[in-house]
Structures are given as structure tokens and as C-alpha cells.
Tab-separated table of C-alpha atoms in Angstrom:
chain	number	residue	atom	x	y	z
A	12	UNK	CA	17.299	-6.110	-20.216
A	13	UNK	CA	16.130	-3.991	-23.190
A	14	UNK	CA	18.703	-1.657	-24.157
A	15	UNK	CA	16.048	0.965	-24.153
A	16	UNK	CA	16.401	1.063	-20.475
A	17	UNK	CA	19.576	2.808	-19.322
A	18	UNK	CA	20.832	0.846	-16.110
A	19	UNK	CA	23.439	1.999	-13.572
A	20	UNK	CA	26.488	0.238	-13.228
A	21	UNK	CA	25.298	-1.069	-9.730
A	22	UNK	CA	21.747	-1.826	-10.992
A	23	UNK	CA	19.934	-4.245	-8.544
A	24	UNK	CA	16.795	-6.174	-9.251
A	25	UNK	CA	14.856	-7.375	-6.277
A	26	UNK	CA	16.748	-7.941	-2.990
A	27	UNK	CA	13.570	-6.758	-1.424
A	28	UNK	CA	13.617	-3.047	-2.180
A	29	UNK	CA	15.777	-0.097	-2.881
A	30	UNK	CA	14.756	1.184	0.566
A	31	UNK	CA	17.039	-1.400	2.346
A	32	UNK	CA	20.126	-0.427	-0.034
A	33	UNK	CA	21.663	1.924	2.562
A	34	UNK	CA	21.159	-0.133	5.701
A	35	UNK	CA	21.330	-3.315	3.816
A	36	UNK	CA	18.568	-6.007	4.171
A	37	UNK	CA	18.655	-7.143	8.054
A	38	UNK	CA	19.275	-10.746	8.756
A	39	UNK	CA	16.364	-12.415	10.946
A	40	UNK	CA	16.899	-12.007	14.636
A	41	UNK	CA	15.953	-14.548	17.201
A	42	UNK	CA	13.442	-17.190	16.014
A	43	UNK	CA	11.105	-19.059	18.260
A	44	UNK	CA	12.835	-22.239	19.952
A	45	UNK	CA	9.670	-23.779	21.427
A	46	UNK	CA	6.178	-23.429	22.319
A	47	UNK	CA	4.987	-20.427	24.454
A	48	UNK	CA	1.870	-18.627	25.494
A	49	UNK	CA	1.049	-15.006	25.617
A	50	UNK	CA	-2.101	-12.534	25.913
A	51	UNK	CA	-1.867	-11.526	22.202
A	52	UNK	CA	-0.122	-13.369	19.341
A	53	UNK	CA	0.183	-11.307	16.249
A	54	UNK	CA	1.140	-13.070	12.953
A	55	UNK	CA	3.232	-10.809	10.770
A	56	UNK	CA	5.794	-8.045	11.661
A	57	UNK	CA	4.710	-5.560	9.012
A	58	UNK	CA	3.025	-2.186	9.668
A	59	UNK	CA	-0.114	-3.715	10.914
A	60	UNK	CA	1.343	-6.162	13.139
A	61	UNK	CA	3.889	-3.492	14.720
A	62	UNK	CA	1.356	-0.703	15.302
A	63	UNK	CA	-0.964	-3.249	16.881
A	64	UNK	CA	1.657	-4.268	19.248
A	65	UNK	CA	2.807	-0.743	19.800
A	66	UNK	CA	-0.954	0.486	20.781
A	67	UNK	CA	-1.541	-2.499	22.862
A	68	UNK	CA	1.646	-2.163	24.939
A	69	UNK	CA	1.105	1.521	25.523
A	70	UNK	CA	-2.272	1.140	26.746
A	71	UNK	CA	-1.962	-2.109	28.694
A	72	UNK	CA	1.936	-2.484	29.392
A	73	UNK	CA	1.199	-5.677	31.621
A	74	UNK	CA	0.158	-7.617	28.374
A	75	UNK	CA	2.300	-10.221	27.158
A	76	UNK	CA	2.665	-9.504	23.360
A	77	UNK	CA	4.305	-11.883	20.903
A	78	UNK	CA	4.902	-11.163	17.291
A	79	UNK	CA	5.731	-14.015	14.795
A	80	UNK	CA	7.387	-13.079	11.414
A	81	UNK	CA	8.475	-15.368	8.670
A	82	UNK	CA	11.402	-13.208	7.566
A	83	UNK	CA	12.361	-10.094	9.079
A	84	UNK	CA	10.123	-7.115	10.446
A	85	UNK	CA	9.222	-5.057	7.554
A	86	UNK	CA	9.967	-7.656	4.955
A	87	UNK	CA	6.839	-7.569	2.928
A	88	UNK	CA	4.891	-4.544	1.424
A	89	UNK	CA	5.996	-2.409	4.740
A	90	UNK	CA	9.354	-2.276	3.283
A	91	UNK	CA	8.677	-2.129	-0.467
A	92	UNK	CA	5.855	0.556	-1.030
A	93	UNK	CA	5.957	3.927	-2.700
A	94	UNK	CA	6.342	5.785	0.601
A	95	UNK	CA	2.845	7.160	0.535
A	96	UNK	CA	1.537	8.280	4.116
A	97	UNK	CA	-1.803	8.855	2.441
A	98	UNK	CA	-5.181	9.813	3.780
A	99	UNK	CA	-6.850	8.203	0.813
A	100	UNK	CA	-9.593	5.860	1.681
A	101	UNK	CA	-8.525	2.124	1.477
A	102	UNK	CA	-11.983	1.137	0.052
A	103	UNK	CA	-14.886	2.223	-1.653
A	104	UNK	CA	-16.865	5.485	0.261
A	105	UNK	CA	-20.099	4.375	-1.702
A	106	UNK	CA	-19.757	0.651	-0.428
A	107	UNK	CA	-19.292	1.921	3.217
A	108	UNK	CA	-21.822	4.487	3.101
A	109	UNK	CA	-24.360	1.647	1.721
A	110	UNK	CA	-23.539	-0.489	4.521
A	111	UNK	CA	-23.408	1.763	7.370
A	112	UNK	CA	-24.833	5.342	6.016
A	113	UNK	CA	-23.064	8.387	4.770
A	114	UNK	CA	-22.076	9.892	8.053
A	115	UNK	CA	-20.190	6.776	9.043
A	116	UNK	CA	-18.174	6.685	5.817
A	117	UNK	CA	-17.394	10.352	6.166
A	118	UNK	CA	-16.146	9.617	9.626
A	119	UNK	CA	-13.862	6.658	8.309
A	120	UNK	CA	-12.510	9.042	5.807
A	121	UNK	CA	-11.809	11.703	8.527
A	122	UNK	CA	-10.073	9.168	10.769
A	123	UNK	CA	-7.837	8.234	7.696
A	124	UNK	CA	-6.940	11.973	7.428
A	125	UNK	CA	-6.011	12.132	10.886
A	126	UNK	CA	-3.935	8.907	10.889
A	127	UNK	CA	-1.487	10.729	8.627
A	128	UNK	CA	-0.835	13.195	11.398
A	129	UNK	CA	-0.838	10.346	14.016
A	130	UNK	CA	1.882	8.372	12.233
A	131	UNK	CA	4.080	11.667	11.840
A	132	UNK	CA	3.578	12.485	15.803
A	133	UNK	CA	4.461	8.910	16.883
A	134	UNK	CA	7.555	9.027	14.761
A	135	UNK	CA	8.583	12.166	16.382
A	136	UNK	CA	7.919	11.130	19.856
A	137	UNK	CA	9.693	7.750	19.333
A	138	UNK	CA	12.795	9.060	17.431
A	139	UNK	CA	11.818	7.213	14.132
A	140	UNK	CA	13.551	9.166	11.377
A	141	UNK	CA	11.696	8.069	8.132
A	142	UNK	CA	12.365	11.081	5.908
A	143	UNK	CA	8.978	12.287	6.561
A	144	UNK	CA	7.772	15.399	4.668
A	145	UNK	CA	4.021	16.235	4.864
A	146	UNK	CA	4.015	18.063	1.241
A	147	UNK	CA	0.731	16.702	0.251
A	148	UNK	CA	-0.411	14.643	-2.833
A	149	UNK	CA	-0.470	16.220	-6.481
A	150	UNK	CA	-2.833	14.120	-8.825
A	151	UNK	CA	-2.438	15.046	-12.542
A	152	UNK	CA	-4.807	14.367	-15.511
A	153	UNK	CA	-3.077	14.146	-18.833
A	154	UNK	CA	-6.041	14.120	-21.099
A	155	UNK	CA	-9.755	15.139	-21.465
A	156	UNK	CA	-11.145	11.955	-20.119
A	157	UNK	CA	-8.667	11.989	-16.994
A	158	UNK	CA	-9.624	15.408	-16.408
A	159	UNK	CA	-13.382	14.699	-16.491
A	160	UNK	CA	-12.786	11.859	-13.745
A	161	UNK	CA	-10.733	14.238	-11.718
A	162	UNK	CA	-13.341	16.802	-11.633
A	163	UNK	CA	-16.267	14.105	-10.967
A	164	UNK	CA	-13.725	12.928	-7.967
A	165	UNK	CA	-13.527	16.521	-6.560
A	166	UNK	CA	-17.312	16.896	-7.080
A	167	UNK	CA	-17.900	13.760	-4.907
A	168	UNK	CA	-15.729	14.868	-2.033
A	169	UNK	CA	-17.565	18.105	-1.994
A	170	UNK	CA	-20.773	16.299	-1.926
A	171	UNK	CA	-19.408	14.320	1.091
A	172	UNK	CA	-18.629	17.357	2.799
A	173	UNK	CA	-14.825	18.072	2.217
A	174	UNK	CA	-13.835	21.209	1.056
A	175	UNK	CA	-10.949	22.752	-0.522
A	176	UNK	CA	-8.922	22.647	2.378
A	177	UNK	CA	-9.081	18.778	2.103
A	178	UNK	CA	-9.065	18.584	-1.585
A	179	UNK	CA	-8.562	21.569	-4.115
A	180	UNK	CA	-9.010	21.480	-7.878
A	181	UNK	CA	-6.235	22.975	-9.947
A	182	UNK	CA	-5.859	24.100	-13.477
A	183	UNK	CA	-2.971	23.275	-15.867
A	184	UNK	CA	-1.057	26.073	-14.803
A	185	UNK	CA	-1.667	25.856	-11.073
A	186	UNK	CA	-0.447	22.001	-11.275
A	187	UNK	CA	2.730	23.090	-13.070
A	188	UNK	CA	3.409	25.634	-10.358
A	189	UNK	CA	4.014	22.618	-8.100
A	190	UNK	CA	5.164	19.909	-10.414
A	191	UNK	CA	5.854	20.257	-14.224
A	192	UNK	CA	4.433	17.113	-15.506
A	193	UNK	CA	4.561	16.814	-19.401
A	194	UNK	CA	1.008	16.867	-20.705
A	195	UNK	CA	-0.778	18.108	-17.695
A	196	UNK	CA	-4.062	19.333	-18.580
A	197	UNK	CA	-5.696	19.581	-14.833
A	198	UNK	CA	-4.625	18.562	-11.558
A	199	UNK	CA	-5.634	18.436	-7.887
A	200	UNK	CA	-3.937	18.637	-4.418
A	201	UNK	CA	-4.498	17.436	-1.026
A	202	UNK	CA	-2.621	18.338	1.991
A	203	UNK	CA	-3.396	14.754	3.508
A	204	UNK	CA	-0.421	12.939	2.521
A	205	UNK	CA	3.211	12.938	3.422
A	206	UNK	CA	6.283	11.293	1.980
A	207	UNK	CA	8.103	8.435	3.882
A	208	UNK	CA	11.136	6.160	3.618
A	209	UNK	CA	9.269	2.743	3.965
A	210	UNK	CA	12.043	0.659	5.193
A	211	UNK	CA	13.153	3.299	7.774
A	212	UNK	CA	9.645	3.454	9.119
A	213	UNK	CA	9.092	-0.353	9.373
A	214	UNK	CA	12.836	-0.784	11.124
A	215	UNK	CA	12.263	2.314	13.326
A	216	UNK	CA	8.789	1.027	14.484
A	217	UNK	CA	10.095	-2.469	15.050
A	218	UNK	CA	12.849	-1.079	17.720
A	219	UNK	CA	10.252	1.145	19.267
A	220	UNK	CA	7.991	-1.825	19.734
A	221	UNK	CA	10.722	-4.149	21.015
A	222	UNK	CA	11.734	-1.420	23.650
A	223	UNK	CA	8.338	-1.515	24.927
A	224	UNK	CA	8.856	-5.285	25.835
A	225	UNK	CA	7.194	-7.145	22.713
A	226	UNK	CA	8.688	-10.178	21.832
A	227	UNK	CA	9.296	-10.424	18.022
A	228	UNK	CA	10.464	-13.816	16.715
A	229	UNK	CA	11.980	-13.582	13.126
A	230	UNK	CA	12.593	-16.484	10.956
A	231	UNK	CA	9.379	-18.008	12.187
A	232	UNK	CA	6.937	-19.045	9.800
A	233	UNK	CA	3.211	-19.831	10.891
A	234	UNK	CA	1.570	-22.700	8.934
A	235	UNK	CA	-1.786	-22.239	10.252
A	236	UNK	CA	-3.959	-19.909	12.658
A	237	UNK	CA	-6.468	-21.577	14.735
A	238	UNK	CA	-8.705	-20.486	17.410
A	239	UNK	CA	-6.403	-19.452	20.555
A	240	UNK	CA	-3.062	-20.954	18.636
A	241	UNK	CA	-0.601	-20.133	15.921
A	242	UNK	CA	1.218	-23.256	14.751
A	243	UNK	CA	4.825	-22.893	13.678
A	244	UNK	CA	7.510	-25.524	12.970
A	245	UNK	CA	9.234	-24.832	16.371
A	246	UNK	CA	6.202	-24.805	18.442
A	247	UNK	CA	2.687	-23.850	19.050
A	248	UNK	CA	2.140	-20.209	20.318
A	249	UNK	CA	-1.076	-19.974	22.266
A	250	UNK	CA	-2.923	-16.745	23.057
A	251	UNK	CA	-6.286	-15.201	24.299
A	252	UNK	CA	-6.198	-13.556	20.928
A	253	UNK	CA	-4.426	-14.544	17.565
A	254	UNK	CA	-4.220	-11.387	15.085
A	255	UNK	CA	-3.574	-12.305	11.480
A	256	UNK	CA	-1.527	-9.273	10.181
A	257	UNK	CA	-0.108	-10.922	7.049
A	258	UNK	CA	-1.739	-8.549	4.062
A	259	UNK	CA	-0.599	-9.932	0.588
A	260	UNK	CA	0.882	-13.020	2.199
A	261	UNK	CA	-2.434	-14.118	3.629
A	262	UNK	CA	-2.750	-16.516	0.562
A	263	UNK	CA	0.028	-18.578	1.999
A	264	UNK	CA	-2.029	-19.531	5.220
A	265	UNK	CA	-4.013	-22.931	5.372
A	266	UNK	CA	-7.600	-22.222	4.270
A	267	UNK	CA	-7.185	-18.520	2.976
A	268	UNK	CA	-5.622	-19.018	-0.381
A	269	UNK	CA	-8.858	-17.072	-1.798
A	270	UNK	CA	-9.532	-14.588	1.024
A	271	UNK	CA	-7.589	-11.699	-0.266
A	272	UNK	CA	-5.818	-11.566	-3.584
A	273	UNK	CA	-1.903	-10.958	-3.522
A	274	UNK	CA	-1.680	-7.975	-6.214
A	275	UNK	CA	1.702	-7.360	-7.461
A	276	UNK	CA	3.078	-3.820	-7.685
A	277	UNK	CA	6.484	-2.778	-8.938
A	278	UNK	CA	8.918	0.029	-8.850
A	279	UNK	CA	11.985	1.708	-9.965
A	280	UNK	CA	14.215	4.404	-8.811
A	281	UNK	CA	16.627	6.509	-10.538
A	282	UNK	CA	20.154	7.709	-9.703
A	283	UNK	CA	20.165	10.833	-7.935
A	284	UNK	CA	19.437	13.756	-10.398
A	285	UNK	CA	21.017	17.045	-11.021
A	286	UNK	CA	20.152	20.056	-9.506
A	287	UNK	CA	19.567	21.322	-13.038
A	288	UNK	CA	16.684	18.605	-13.608
A	289	UNK	CA	14.822	19.816	-10.297
A	290	UNK	CA	14.994	23.407	-11.491
A	291	UNK	CA	13.201	22.334	-14.613
A	292	UNK	CA	10.525	20.552	-12.972
A	293	UNK	CA	9.944	21.906	-9.451
A	294	UNK	CA	8.926	19.269	-7.182
A	295	UNK	CA	10.508	21.442	-4.097
A	296	UNK	CA	7.612	20.624	-1.604
A	297	UNK	CA	8.218	16.801	-1.630
A	298	UNK	CA	4.513	16.192	-2.892
A	299	UNK	CA	3.645	12.640	-3.666
A	300	UNK	CA	2.577	12.316	-7.413
A	301	UNK	CA	-0.371	10.426	-8.791
A	302	UNK	CA	-2.396	10.521	-11.848
A	303	UNK	CA	-5.618	9.667	-13.213
A	304	UNK	CA	-4.969	6.746	-15.589
A	305	UNK	CA	-6.840	3.449	-14.793
A	306	UNK	CA	-3.083	1.672	-15.340
A	307	UNK	CA	-2.075	4.310	-12.770
A	308	UNK	CA	1.239	5.146	-11.531
A	309	UNK	CA	2.676	6.689	-8.196
A	310	UNK	CA	5.858	8.465	-7.491
A	311	UNK	CA	7.906	10.521	-5.027
A	312	UNK	CA	11.017	12.477	-4.787
A	313	UNK	CA	13.188	10.771	-2.562
A	314	UNK	CA	15.131	12.620	0.333
A	315	UNK	CA	18.473	12.070	-1.771
A	316	UNK	CA	17.138	13.638	-4.999
A	317	UNK	CA	15.942	10.514	-6.978
A	318	UNK	CA	12.468	9.668	-8.390
A	319	UNK	CA	10.872	6.570	-7.112
A	320	UNK	CA	8.116	5.535	-9.613
A	321	UNK	CA	5.935	2.689	-9.588
A	322	UNK	CA	2.742	0.775	-11.237
A	323	UNK	CA	1.171	-2.240	-11.648
A	324	UNK	CA	3.414	-4.439	-14.163
A	325	UNK	CA	2.469	-7.920	-14.004
A	326	UNK	CA	-0.359	-7.826	-11.461
A	327	UNK	CA	-1.090	-11.338	-10.251
A	328	UNK	CA	0.539	-14.845	-10.605
A	329	UNK	CA	-1.699	-17.952	-11.162
A	330	UNK	CA	-2.997	-19.604	-7.912
A	331	UNK	CA	-2.098	-16.644	-5.620
A	332	UNK	CA	1.665	-17.417	-5.805
A	333	UNK	CA	3.913	-14.772	-4.526
A	334	UNK	CA	7.547	-13.953	-5.524
A	335	UNK	CA	8.829	-13.134	-2.161
A	336	UNK	CA	12.180	-11.794	-3.155
A	337	UNK	CA	11.032	-8.877	-5.270
A	338	UNK	CA	12.579	-9.879	-8.570
A	339	UNK	CA	10.832	-7.687	-11.307
A	340	UNK	CA	10.389	-8.559	-14.901
A	341	UNK	CA	12.310	-7.001	-17.634
A	342	UNK	CA	9.049	-5.804	-19.440
A	343	UNK	CA	7.699	-4.278	-16.345
A	344	UNK	CA	11.059	-2.130	-15.613
A	345	UNK	CA	10.808	-1.126	-19.314
A	346	UNK	CA	7.195	-0.075	-19.049
A	347	UNK	CA	7.750	2.042	-15.809
A	348	UNK	CA	11.012	3.735	-17.425
A	349	UNK	CA	9.120	4.480	-20.503
A	350	UNK	CA	6.152	5.996	-18.415
A	351	UNK	CA	8.611	8.076	-16.047
A	352	UNK	CA	10.372	9.588	-19.240
A	353	UNK	CA	6.931	10.442	-20.584
A	354	UNK	CA	6.147	12.257	-17.291
A	355	UNK	CA	9.521	13.896	-17.195
A	356	UNK	CA	11.452	13.972	-20.418
A	357	UNK	CA	14.621	15.742	-18.674
A	358	UNK	CA	14.914	12.449	-16.895
A	359	UNK	CA	15.870	10.605	-19.860
A	360	UNK	CA	19.655	11.255	-19.351
A	361	UNK	CA	19.452	9.630	-16.137
A	362	UNK	CA	19.602	5.812	-15.399
A	363	UNK	CA	17.636	3.002	-13.338
A	364	UNK	CA	19.551	2.023	-9.959
A	365	UNK	CA	16.935	-0.536	-8.558
A	366	UNK	CA	13.779	-2.171	-9.523
A	367	UNK	CA	11.628	-4.422	-7.108
A	368	UNK	CA	8.341	-5.685	-6.750
A	369	UNK	CA	5.862	-6.581	-3.784
A	370	UNK	CA	2.245	-7.766	-3.077
A	371	UNK	CA	-0.606	-5.968	-1.494
A	372	UNK	CA	-3.931	-7.495	-0.250
A	373	UNK	CA	-7.037	-7.103	-2.193
A	374	UNK	CA	-10.363	-8.116	-0.811
A	375	UNK	CA	-13.190	-9.161	-3.395
A	376	UNK	CA	-14.937	-5.925	-2.927
A	377	UNK	CA	-11.840	-3.660	-2.716
A	378	UNK	CA	-12.475	-2.665	0.758
A	379	UNK	CA	-10.224	-2.918	3.825
A	380	UNK	CA	-11.485	-4.804	6.881
A	381	UNK	CA	-10.561	-4.979	10.582
A	382	UNK	CA	-12.010	-7.577	12.948
A	383	UNK	CA	-11.735	-9.356	16.302
A	384	UNK	CA	-13.952	-12.194	17.232
A	385	UNK	CA	-13.861	-12.277	21.107
A	386	UNK	CA	-15.211	-15.932	21.150
A	387	UNK	CA	-12.682	-17.976	19.305
A	388	UNK	CA	-9.874	-14.979	19.769
A	389	UNK	CA	-9.236	-14.591	16.125
A	390	UNK	CA	-8.810	-11.274	14.540
A	391	UNK	CA	-7.348	-9.457	11.611
A	392	UNK	CA	-6.850	-6.320	9.641
A	393	UNK	CA	-5.725	-5.725	5.969
A	394	UNK	CA	-7.205	-5.805	2.421
A	395	UNK	CA	-5.846	-2.271	2.038
A	396	UNK	CA	-5.490	-2.121	-1.714
A	397	UNK	CA	-2.290	-0.102	-1.795
A	398	UNK	CA	-3.194	2.311	0.830
A	399	UNK	CA	-1.745	0.394	3.841
A	400	UNK	CA	0.954	2.975	4.954
A	401	UNK	CA	-1.683	4.853	6.925
A	402	UNK	CA	-4.323	2.392	7.172
A	403	UNK	CA	-2.160	0.078	9.068
A	404	UNK	CA	-1.905	2.787	11.765
A	405	UNK	CA	-5.759	3.139	12.103
A	406	UNK	CA	-5.948	-0.698	12.183
A	407	UNK	CA	-3.601	-0.967	14.864
A	408	UNK	CA	-5.418	1.523	17.006
A	409	UNK	CA	-8.654	-0.052	16.274
A	410	UNK	CA	-7.325	-3.511	16.975
A	411	UNK	CA	-6.206	-2.521	20.453
A	412	UNK	CA	-9.503	-0.933	21.199
A	413	UNK	CA	-11.315	-4.345	19.856
A	414	UNK	CA	-8.794	-6.658	21.826
A	415	UNK	CA	-9.196	-4.720	25.001
A	416	UNK	CA	-13.000	-4.746	24.900
A	417	UNK	CA	-13.422	-0.941	24.500
A	418	UNK	CA	-16.260	0.593	22.481
A	419	UNK	CA	-14.865	3.622	20.783
A	420	UNK	CA	-15.152	5.975	18.132
A	421	UNK	CA	-12.883	3.524	16.148
A	422	UNK	CA	-14.563	0.469	16.783
A	423	UNK	CA	-17.918	1.957	15.370
A	424	UNK	CA	-16.339	2.672	12.029
A	425	UNK	CA	-17.941	0.761	8.980
A	426	UNK	CA	-14.866	-1.259	8.158
A	427	UNK	CA	-15.112	-3.015	11.706
A	428	UNK	CA	-16.361	-6.399	11.135
A	429	UNK	CA	-17.096	-6.010	7.445
A	430	UNK	CA	-17.718	-9.493	5.609
A	431	UNK	CA	-16.454	-9.807	2.172
A	432	UNK	CA	-16.924	-13.204	0.068
A	433	UNK	CA	-13.823	-15.096	-1.307
A	434	UNK	CA	-12.416	-14.484	-4.543
A	435	UNK	CA	-13.348	-17.197	-7.248
A	436	UNK	CA	-11.300	-20.333	-7.820
A	437	UNK	CA	-8.793	-20.938	-10.484
A	438	UNK	CA	-8.520	-20.029	-13.395
A	439	UNK	CA	-11.386	-17.638	-13.087
A	440	UNK	CA	-9.494	-15.505	-10.533
A	441	UNK	CA	-6.330	-15.185	-12.838
A	442	UNK	CA	-8.607	-14.755	-15.998
A	443	UNK	CA	-10.533	-12.045	-14.166
A	444	UNK	CA	-7.467	-10.165	-13.038
A	445	UNK	CA	-5.538	-10.221	-16.129
A	446	UNK	CA	-8.356	-9.231	-18.076
A	447	UNK	CA	-9.187	-6.260	-15.849
A	448	UNK	CA	-5.727	-4.811	-16.395
A	449	UNK	CA	-5.574	-5.735	-20.010
A	450	UNK	CA	-8.757	-3.730	-20.344
A	451	UNK	CA	-7.375	-0.784	-18.357
A	452	UNK	CA	-4.325	-0.645	-20.437
A	453	UNK	CA	-6.359	-0.419	-23.736
A	454	UNK	CA	-8.609	2.112	-22.218
A	455	UNK	CA	-5.982	4.337	-21.305
A	456	UNK	CA	-4.428	4.152	-24.858
A	457	UNK	CA	-8.091	5.119	-26.313
A	458	UNK	CA	-8.457	7.971	-23.980
A	459	UNK	CA	-6.002	9.830	-25.403
A	460	UNK	CA	-8.244	10.965	-28.138
A	461	UNK	CA	-11.600	10.979	-26.163
A	462	UNK	CA	-13.413	13.175	-23.966
A	463	UNK	CA	-14.984	10.606	-21.675
A	464	UNK	CA	-13.949	7.439	-19.702
A	465	UNK	CA	-13.693	4.536	-22.171
A	466	UNK	CA	-16.346	1.833	-22.026
A	467	UNK	CA	-13.676	-0.627	-21.479
A	468	UNK	CA	-12.499	0.544	-18.322
A	469	UNK	CA	-16.197	0.614	-17.057
A	470	UNK	CA	-16.234	-3.130	-18.114
A	471	UNK	CA	-13.148	-3.821	-16.308
A	472	UNK	CA	-14.556	-2.339	-13.034
A	473	UNK	CA	-17.699	-4.576	-13.482
A	474	UNK	CA	-15.621	-7.778	-14.055
A	475	UNK	CA	-13.749	-7.337	-10.613
A	476	UNK	CA	-16.125	-5.121	-8.437
A	477	UNK	CA	-13.241	-2.503	-8.376
């Protein structure tokens, strides 16, 4: 590791994520020991699978619901993310409006806002302590070009019917009253976001699901998904419905390597920071923090007084490979640390305690989908493009309605049944993604002295359909 990154004596790289540090990474519980049958079989015990199981058993207690998980519940993105329970749309408002109309796209956004409160309510009801604080999200612009994009974003929200109560434009001074980020020239704030501790949510939700009678088999990889069947090394699990809830790990399944691109995202977390630091920067409302850079960051103030700070790092491995254990390259740790102290110079006296990485699922059009084919029994939800903490809850409720054959406001939303073409074969996939992020990094550097968005960023969007 570069000497420019101060590391704590107990620095850890990988081992799933920092979020499991206090509880320890759980060993997989019982694995499947032979063939069985169920009403609904869910592949993947992350947020999507757990929320789907939860709502199915709540609505139809008599259903036999089985969840199959290769590692342990919460092993993937559910236990590694930045802890943003955000109402941000997991996709493009413009594309959803193009396929289903403006009102449908607005309805989807409203459901996302409502899903933030739904997660909080369920956690309170089920006794899941996930360090939740609904402090909203502050987005900062740190140069003129970023500020221009931020104002355009707020203008678009206004045109869609969202008022200041949903998204508020802030001056530099107003932003600094909430959180003093170096170089802020403008900001925005939305109340539709809450901080969570991701692993606590995943582990608590898994226990809530088990208490309802859902069978979770861990240490049980699924080799292939077929109509009415999930094939494992330990037996075939048959069911009326087979729900794929594998997000960034979908590329590992037979025939699905190009379905969703496994995008890598990385994080570091500091040691606990002293009271003098928090007095100098504010951050008293537990707001989530993001920015308007193309190569964007995301951060939270943790419940124990650290900064958890994330970004892209090395975004994609050739052939849709996945580094499952979360080890993070030295270059990425250094880049995240340099950006963190650029935002908060007073943090430079701190040290990095943990670094980790995980993958999220990205569809070719960057819009999430949910679907159930009642003829084959195959269903799925995912492609959350980094907004999965909240979207998985909406997915779970929507999959419940689709499995139960109910026509509701949720099943009418524009992401239901959305069809997206596959990503290009290699090496085009690798070249496209890495070219996109190289262009974004260059655009961010150029925009420090520009007034408008760099043409390089627009070209990167064009390449990948972002």
C-alpha cells in the first residue's frame, strides 16, 4: 500500500465488508441436503430475495417459500453497500416515461419515495436495529459545471411535479450549514433518504424471514435456473415459481453472463473521528453525502463516528468475473483516500481502518426491472445500478403481487416486464466500460476550469447508454 494512505494498525482489506466487523462474518447455516419442492423458490438471500420472501409469507402464510444462497444471507451487495436507503430512481425517468408515459414514470418515483418509509416501518415492527436515521441526502457541486448539472436536475424534478419538499436547491452557504465540504459552490437536499448499517439490515431481515417459516439454505450454490426448477449440487429444488434474485452475481448463472453487467464499487472507512472534527464540518443530521461528478462518490457518517466513503475504483473485470471476497486494489484505496481528504481536509490526520468492494447489477439501458412469467414460473428483479437498498423493497412487494396473480398499482409500474437487450460480447464489453470511466475521470478533471459539462462525458454516456 502507498505510504500516502495512513492505515490503522488493524487495517483490513476485503473479508466481505466493514459492516460485518462488529458481528463477524457469519458462517453459512444449514445447506440443502437433497431434492425438495416448494411453492416459491428464491435464488439469492440478499435484500431482493429476503424482502420477497417476507412479503409472500406475510400475505400468504400457507405458502412454502425456500431461499437458496451460495454463501450466507447478506453476502453480496446487501452487506457491502454504502448504506443509502434512498428514494433515487434506479433507472432513467426519461426511458420509463418513453415506454409508459410521464404519469407512470412519476408514479414509480413516488413509490420509491414511499419505499424508504416502508423499510423504516418494517424494521421498527420486526425489531431490526440497523442504525437507521432519516436525515436526507445532501448533494454537492464543487465547480461551475457540476452546479449547472445540479440546477438542471432540480429543474427536471420541478417539471415532473416534484416540489421543494422533495428536492431543494441550496446555495453554497446553505449547503455548508448542513455539512462543510471543501469547495462547495452549490448543493441540493432531499428528505427521501436514510442512513442504514447494511449488514445489520440484511442479518435482521434474514432472522425476521426465518421466524415467519421461510427456509433459507446457505452454502448452496445454484448451477442453473430452469422453468419450475433450480439445480444445485445437492439436489434439484422444484417450485411453481423460481425467482432469480442474484443482482451482480447473475453473470455466474448458466446462459446469463451478458444479462446484467457486474459493476464493481469500492469503499473505505476511517477510524472513529474526534469530536473536534465533527464540530469543524457539521454533519449533525446523519445526512447521506453525494456529489455531481461523473466519477461520483457517496458517503455516510456512521453510527460510531466514522466516515464511510465510496466510489468506483476498478469498475469491471474482463468476462464479467466477480471477486467475491471484496479485496480492493491499492490504487483504489489511495484514490478514495485522496478524494476523502479533498472533501474533508481535517480528516487527513485520521487513518483508514477497512477497505472492501462489491458488485452491483447494471442492465444495458441502466434501468432496473422486475418480472414474473406465470407460464414458465420464472421471475426476477434487479439491475438496480447502485440504488438497490430501497428498490429491493419495492421489488419484493411487486414480486409478491405478481406471484399471487394480483393486479395492483405496483404491478402497473413501468419497470414491470421491462425487456432489455444483453450487453455486447467481450472484448467490446470490457472496452466500453473502461472507456466510459476513463472518459468520466478526464471530464471531471477538465470541468474544474469549465462552465459546462465536458463533451467527453456526453460521449461516455453515448457509448454505454448511461
